[in-house]
JSON list of C-alpha atoms in Angstrom, two decimals:
[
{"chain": "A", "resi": 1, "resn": "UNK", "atom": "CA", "xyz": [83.81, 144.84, 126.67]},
{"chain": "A", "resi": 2, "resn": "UNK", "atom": "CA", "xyz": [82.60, 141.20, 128.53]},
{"chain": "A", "resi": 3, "resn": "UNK", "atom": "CA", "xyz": [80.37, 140.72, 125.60]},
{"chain": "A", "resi": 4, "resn": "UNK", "atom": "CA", "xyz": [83.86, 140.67, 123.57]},
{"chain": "A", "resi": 5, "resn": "UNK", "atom": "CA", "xyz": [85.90, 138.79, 125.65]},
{"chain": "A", "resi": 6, "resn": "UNK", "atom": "CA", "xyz": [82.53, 136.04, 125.80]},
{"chain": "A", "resi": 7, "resn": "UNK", "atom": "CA", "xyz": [83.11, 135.93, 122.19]},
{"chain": "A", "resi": 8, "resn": "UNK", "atom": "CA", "xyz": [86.94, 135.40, 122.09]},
{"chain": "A", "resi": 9, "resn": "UNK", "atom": "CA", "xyz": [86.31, 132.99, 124.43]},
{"chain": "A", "resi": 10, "resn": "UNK", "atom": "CA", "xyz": [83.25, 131.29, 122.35]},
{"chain": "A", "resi": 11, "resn": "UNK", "atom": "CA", "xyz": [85.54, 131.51, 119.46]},
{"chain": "A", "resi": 12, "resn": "UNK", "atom": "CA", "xyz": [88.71, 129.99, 120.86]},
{"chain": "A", "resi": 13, "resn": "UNK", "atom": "CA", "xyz": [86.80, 126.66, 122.12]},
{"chain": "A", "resi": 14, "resn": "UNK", "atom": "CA", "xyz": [85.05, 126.16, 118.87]},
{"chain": "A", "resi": 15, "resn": "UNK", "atom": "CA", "xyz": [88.73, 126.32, 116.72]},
{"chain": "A", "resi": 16, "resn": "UNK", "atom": "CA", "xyz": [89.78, 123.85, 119.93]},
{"chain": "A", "resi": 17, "resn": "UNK", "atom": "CA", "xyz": [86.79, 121.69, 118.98]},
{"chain": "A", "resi": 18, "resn": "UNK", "atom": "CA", "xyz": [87.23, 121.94, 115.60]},
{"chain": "A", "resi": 19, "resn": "UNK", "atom": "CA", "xyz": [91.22, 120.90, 115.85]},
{"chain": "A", "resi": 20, "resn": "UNK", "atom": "CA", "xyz": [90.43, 118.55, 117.97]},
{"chain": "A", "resi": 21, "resn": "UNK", "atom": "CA", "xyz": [87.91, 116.14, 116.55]},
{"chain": "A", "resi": 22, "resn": "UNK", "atom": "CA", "xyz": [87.98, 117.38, 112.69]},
{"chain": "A", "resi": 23, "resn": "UNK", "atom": "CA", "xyz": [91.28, 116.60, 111.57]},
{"chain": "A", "resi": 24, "resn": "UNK", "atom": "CA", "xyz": [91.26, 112.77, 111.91]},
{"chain": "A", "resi": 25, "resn": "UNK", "atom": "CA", "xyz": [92.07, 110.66, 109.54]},
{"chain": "A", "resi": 26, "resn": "UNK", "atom": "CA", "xyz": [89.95, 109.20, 106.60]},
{"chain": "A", "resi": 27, "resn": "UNK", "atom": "CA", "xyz": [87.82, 106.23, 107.61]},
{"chain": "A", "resi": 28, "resn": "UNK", "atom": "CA", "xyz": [89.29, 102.90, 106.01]},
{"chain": "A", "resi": 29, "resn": "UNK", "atom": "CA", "xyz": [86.35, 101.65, 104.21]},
{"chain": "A", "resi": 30, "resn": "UNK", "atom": "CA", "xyz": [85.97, 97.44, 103.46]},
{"chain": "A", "resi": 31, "resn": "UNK", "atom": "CA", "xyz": [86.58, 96.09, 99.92]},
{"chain": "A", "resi": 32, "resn": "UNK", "atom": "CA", "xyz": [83.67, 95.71, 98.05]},
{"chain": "A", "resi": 33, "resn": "UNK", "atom": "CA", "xyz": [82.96, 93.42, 95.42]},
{"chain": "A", "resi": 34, "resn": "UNK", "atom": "CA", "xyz": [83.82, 95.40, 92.35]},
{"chain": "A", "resi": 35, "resn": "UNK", "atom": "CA", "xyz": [83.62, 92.65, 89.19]},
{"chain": "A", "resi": 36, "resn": "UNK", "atom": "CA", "xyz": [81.34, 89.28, 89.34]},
{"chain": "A", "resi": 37, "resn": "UNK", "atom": "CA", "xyz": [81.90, 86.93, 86.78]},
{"chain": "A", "resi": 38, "resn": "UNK", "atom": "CA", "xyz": [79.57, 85.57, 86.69]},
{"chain": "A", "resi": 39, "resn": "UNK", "atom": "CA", "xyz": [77.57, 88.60, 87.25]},
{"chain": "A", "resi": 40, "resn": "UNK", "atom": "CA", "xyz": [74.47, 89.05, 89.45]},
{"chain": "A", "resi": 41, "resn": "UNK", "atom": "CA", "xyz": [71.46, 88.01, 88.27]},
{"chain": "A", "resi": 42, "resn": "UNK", "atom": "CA", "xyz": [72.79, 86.76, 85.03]},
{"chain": "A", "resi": 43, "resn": "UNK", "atom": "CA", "xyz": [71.41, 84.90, 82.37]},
{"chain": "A", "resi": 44, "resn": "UNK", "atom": "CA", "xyz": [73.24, 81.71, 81.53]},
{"chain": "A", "resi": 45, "resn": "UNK", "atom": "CA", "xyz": [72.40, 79.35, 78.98]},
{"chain": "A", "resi": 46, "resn": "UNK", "atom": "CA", "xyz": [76.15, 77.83, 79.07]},
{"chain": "A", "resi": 47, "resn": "UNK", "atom": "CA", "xyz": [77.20, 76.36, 82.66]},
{"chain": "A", "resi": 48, "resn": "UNK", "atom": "CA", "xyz": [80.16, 78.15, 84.29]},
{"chain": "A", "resi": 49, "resn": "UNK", "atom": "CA", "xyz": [83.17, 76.44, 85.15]},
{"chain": "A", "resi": 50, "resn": "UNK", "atom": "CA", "xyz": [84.43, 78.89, 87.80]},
{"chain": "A", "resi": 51, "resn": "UNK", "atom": "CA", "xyz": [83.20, 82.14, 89.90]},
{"chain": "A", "resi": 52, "resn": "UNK", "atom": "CA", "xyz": [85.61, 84.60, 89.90]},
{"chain": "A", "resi": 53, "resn": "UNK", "atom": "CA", "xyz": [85.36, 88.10, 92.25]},
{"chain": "A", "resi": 54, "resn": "UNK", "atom": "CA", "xyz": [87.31, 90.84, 91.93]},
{"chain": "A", "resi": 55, "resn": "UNK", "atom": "CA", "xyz": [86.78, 93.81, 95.19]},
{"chain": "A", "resi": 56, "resn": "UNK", "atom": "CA", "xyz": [87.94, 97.38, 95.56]},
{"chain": "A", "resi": 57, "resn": "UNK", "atom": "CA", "xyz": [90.78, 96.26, 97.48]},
{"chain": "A", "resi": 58, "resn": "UNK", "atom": "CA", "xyz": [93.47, 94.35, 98.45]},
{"chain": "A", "resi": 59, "resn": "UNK", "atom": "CA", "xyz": [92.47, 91.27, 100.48]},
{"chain": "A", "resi": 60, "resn": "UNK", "atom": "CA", "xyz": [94.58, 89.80, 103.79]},
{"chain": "A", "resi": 61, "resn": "UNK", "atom": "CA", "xyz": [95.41, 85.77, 102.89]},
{"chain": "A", "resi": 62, "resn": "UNK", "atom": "CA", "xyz": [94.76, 84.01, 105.65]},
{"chain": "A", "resi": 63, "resn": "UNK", "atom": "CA", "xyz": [93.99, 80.30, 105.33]},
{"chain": "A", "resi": 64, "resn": "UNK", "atom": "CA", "xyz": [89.82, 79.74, 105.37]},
{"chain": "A", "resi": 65, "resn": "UNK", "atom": "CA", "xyz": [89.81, 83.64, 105.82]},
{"chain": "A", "resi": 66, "resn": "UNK", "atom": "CA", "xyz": [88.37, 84.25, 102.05]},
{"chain": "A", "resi": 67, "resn": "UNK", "atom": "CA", "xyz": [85.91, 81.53, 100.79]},
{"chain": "A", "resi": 68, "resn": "UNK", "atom": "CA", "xyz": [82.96, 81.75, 98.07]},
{"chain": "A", "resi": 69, "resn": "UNK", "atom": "CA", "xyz": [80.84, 78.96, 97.99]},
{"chain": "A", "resi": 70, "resn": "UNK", "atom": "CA", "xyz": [78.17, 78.02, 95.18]},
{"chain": "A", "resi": 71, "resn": "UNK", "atom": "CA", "xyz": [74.83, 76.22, 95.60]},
{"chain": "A", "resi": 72, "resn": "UNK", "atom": "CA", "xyz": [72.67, 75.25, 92.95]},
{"chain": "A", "resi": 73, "resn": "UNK", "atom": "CA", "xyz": [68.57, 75.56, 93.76]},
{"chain": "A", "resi": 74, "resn": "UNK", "atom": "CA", "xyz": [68.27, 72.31, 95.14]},
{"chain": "A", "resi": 75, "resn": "UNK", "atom": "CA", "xyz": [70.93, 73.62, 97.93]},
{"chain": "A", "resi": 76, "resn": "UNK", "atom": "CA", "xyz": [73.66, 71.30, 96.93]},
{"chain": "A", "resi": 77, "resn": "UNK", "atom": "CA", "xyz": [77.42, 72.77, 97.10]},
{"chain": "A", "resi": 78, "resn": "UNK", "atom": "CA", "xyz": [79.19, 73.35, 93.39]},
{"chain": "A", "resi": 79, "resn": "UNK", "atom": "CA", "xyz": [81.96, 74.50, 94.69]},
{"chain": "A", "resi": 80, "resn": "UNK", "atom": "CA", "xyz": [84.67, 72.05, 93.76]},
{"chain": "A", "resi": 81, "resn": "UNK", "atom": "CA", "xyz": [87.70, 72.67, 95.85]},
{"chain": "A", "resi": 82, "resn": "UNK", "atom": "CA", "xyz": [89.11, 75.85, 97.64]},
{"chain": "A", "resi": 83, "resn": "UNK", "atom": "CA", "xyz": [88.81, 79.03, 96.90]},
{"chain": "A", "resi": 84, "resn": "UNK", "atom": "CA", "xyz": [91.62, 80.61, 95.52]},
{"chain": "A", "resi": 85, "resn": "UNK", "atom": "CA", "xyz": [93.16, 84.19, 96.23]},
{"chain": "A", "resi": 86, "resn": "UNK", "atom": "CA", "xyz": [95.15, 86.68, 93.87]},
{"chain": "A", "resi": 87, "resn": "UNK", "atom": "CA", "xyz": [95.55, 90.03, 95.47]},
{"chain": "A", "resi": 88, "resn": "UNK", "atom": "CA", "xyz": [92.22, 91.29, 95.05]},
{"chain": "A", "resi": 89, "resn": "UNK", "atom": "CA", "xyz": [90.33, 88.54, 93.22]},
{"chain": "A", "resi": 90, "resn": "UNK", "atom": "CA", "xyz": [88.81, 85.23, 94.50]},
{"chain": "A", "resi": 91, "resn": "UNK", "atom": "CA", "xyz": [88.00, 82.72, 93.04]},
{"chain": "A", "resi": 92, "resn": "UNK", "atom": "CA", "xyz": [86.42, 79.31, 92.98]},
{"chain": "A", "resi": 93, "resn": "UNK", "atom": "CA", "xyz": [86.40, 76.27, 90.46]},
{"chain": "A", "resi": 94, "resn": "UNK", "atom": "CA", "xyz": [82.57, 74.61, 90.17]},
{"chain": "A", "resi": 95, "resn": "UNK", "atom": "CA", "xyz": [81.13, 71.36, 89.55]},
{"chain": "A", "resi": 96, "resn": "UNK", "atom": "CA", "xyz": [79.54, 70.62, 85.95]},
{"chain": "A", "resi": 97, "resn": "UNK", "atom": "CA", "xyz": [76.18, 72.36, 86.78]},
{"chain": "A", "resi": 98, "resn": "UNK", "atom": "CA", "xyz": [73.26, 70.07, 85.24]},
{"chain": "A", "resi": 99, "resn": "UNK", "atom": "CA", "xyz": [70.40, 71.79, 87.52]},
{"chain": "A", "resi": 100, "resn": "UNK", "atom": "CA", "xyz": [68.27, 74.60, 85.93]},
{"chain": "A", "resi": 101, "resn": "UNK", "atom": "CA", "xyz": [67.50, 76.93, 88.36]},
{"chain": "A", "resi": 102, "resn": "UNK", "atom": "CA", "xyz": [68.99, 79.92, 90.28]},
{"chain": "A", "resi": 103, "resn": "UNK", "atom": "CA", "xyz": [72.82, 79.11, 91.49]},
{"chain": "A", "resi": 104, "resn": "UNK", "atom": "CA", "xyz": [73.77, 81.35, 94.76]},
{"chain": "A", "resi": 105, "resn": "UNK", "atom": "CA", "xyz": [77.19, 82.80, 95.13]},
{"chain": "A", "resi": 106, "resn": "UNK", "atom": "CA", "xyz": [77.96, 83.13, 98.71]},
{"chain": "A", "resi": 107, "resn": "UNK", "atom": "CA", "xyz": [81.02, 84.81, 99.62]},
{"chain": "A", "resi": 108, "resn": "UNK", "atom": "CA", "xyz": [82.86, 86.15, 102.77]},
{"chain": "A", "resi": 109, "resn": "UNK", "atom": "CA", "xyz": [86.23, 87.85, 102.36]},
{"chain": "A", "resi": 110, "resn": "UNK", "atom": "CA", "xyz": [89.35, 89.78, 104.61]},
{"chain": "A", "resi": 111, "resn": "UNK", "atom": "CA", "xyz": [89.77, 93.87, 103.59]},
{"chain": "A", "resi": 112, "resn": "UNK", "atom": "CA", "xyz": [93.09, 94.93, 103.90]},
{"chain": "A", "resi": 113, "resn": "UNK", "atom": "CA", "xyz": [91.65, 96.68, 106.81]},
{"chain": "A", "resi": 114, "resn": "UNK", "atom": "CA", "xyz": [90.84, 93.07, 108.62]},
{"chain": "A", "resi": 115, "resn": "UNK", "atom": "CA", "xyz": [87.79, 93.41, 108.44]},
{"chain": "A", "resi": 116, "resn": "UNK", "atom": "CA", "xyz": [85.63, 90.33, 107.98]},
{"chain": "A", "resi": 117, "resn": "UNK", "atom": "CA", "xyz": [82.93, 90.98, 104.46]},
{"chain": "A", "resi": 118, "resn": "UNK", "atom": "CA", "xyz": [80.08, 88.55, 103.65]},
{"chain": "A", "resi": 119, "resn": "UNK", "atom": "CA", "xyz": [77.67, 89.18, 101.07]},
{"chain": "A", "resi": 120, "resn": "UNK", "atom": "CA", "xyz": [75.70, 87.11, 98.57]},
{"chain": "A", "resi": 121, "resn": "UNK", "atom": "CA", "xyz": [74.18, 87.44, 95.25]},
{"chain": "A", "resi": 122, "resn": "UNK", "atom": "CA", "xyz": [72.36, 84.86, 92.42]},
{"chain": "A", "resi": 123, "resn": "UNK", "atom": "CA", "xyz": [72.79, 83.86, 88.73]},
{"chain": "A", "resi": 124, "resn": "UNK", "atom": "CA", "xyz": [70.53, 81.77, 86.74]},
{"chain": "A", "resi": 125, "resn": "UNK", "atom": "CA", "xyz": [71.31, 78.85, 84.42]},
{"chain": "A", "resi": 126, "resn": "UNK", "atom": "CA", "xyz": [69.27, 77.75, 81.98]},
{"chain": "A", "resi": 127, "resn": "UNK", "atom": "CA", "xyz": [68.27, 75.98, 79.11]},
{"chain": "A", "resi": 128, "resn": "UNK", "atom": "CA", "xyz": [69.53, 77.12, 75.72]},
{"chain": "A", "resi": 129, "resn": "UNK", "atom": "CA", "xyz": [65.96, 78.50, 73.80]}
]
């Protein structure tokens, strides 16, 4: 009979556990960069005019809060003016690029869930063959 009541008892605390710490609420995950244009680690032969980024989600405006910022391989910013915000897309008007080379896209953005996002990727421009 005490080994059944040991049981109950073992039983009761783990549906207590269980209803306790199991039935929270989904984690609110940070946008993520969903569309690149241009796209990581492209190919260019014809010199963007703009970088626009598209995430997962929604993103907070707040002024300087969501900024991408270009630099060609010499280091020098091509980013012409600020970065502009649509909902979910950012985006950026450039310089005329005249460096071949490998062109960084730096960006660091505000999830809906204020949450600050910084990430980074590269494209290449080149000469046409």
């Amino acid at each position: 009979m005490q080994n059944l009541s040991f049981r109950a008892l073992t039983a009761t605390i783990l549906v207590s556990v269980i209803a306790l710490f199991g039935a929270t609420e989904p984690a609110t995950a940070h946008a993520q960069l969903a569309i690149a244009n241009p796209k990581a680690s492209a190919v260019l032969t014809k010199a963007p005019t703009n970088v626009t980024l598209t995430f997962d989600d929604e993103l907070i405006p707040v002024d300087g809060g969501n900024q991408i910022v270009v630099t060609d391989p010499k280091g020098k910013v091509m980013s012409q003016a600020a970065s502009q915000l649509k909902g979910a897309t950012l985006s950026v008007a450039l310089k005329k690029l005249t460096v071949f080379g490998r062109y960084k896209v730096l960006y660091r953005v505000l999830s809906a869930d204020g949450h600050p996002v910084s990430a980074f990727y590269y494209f290449y421009f080149q000469k046409k063959k």
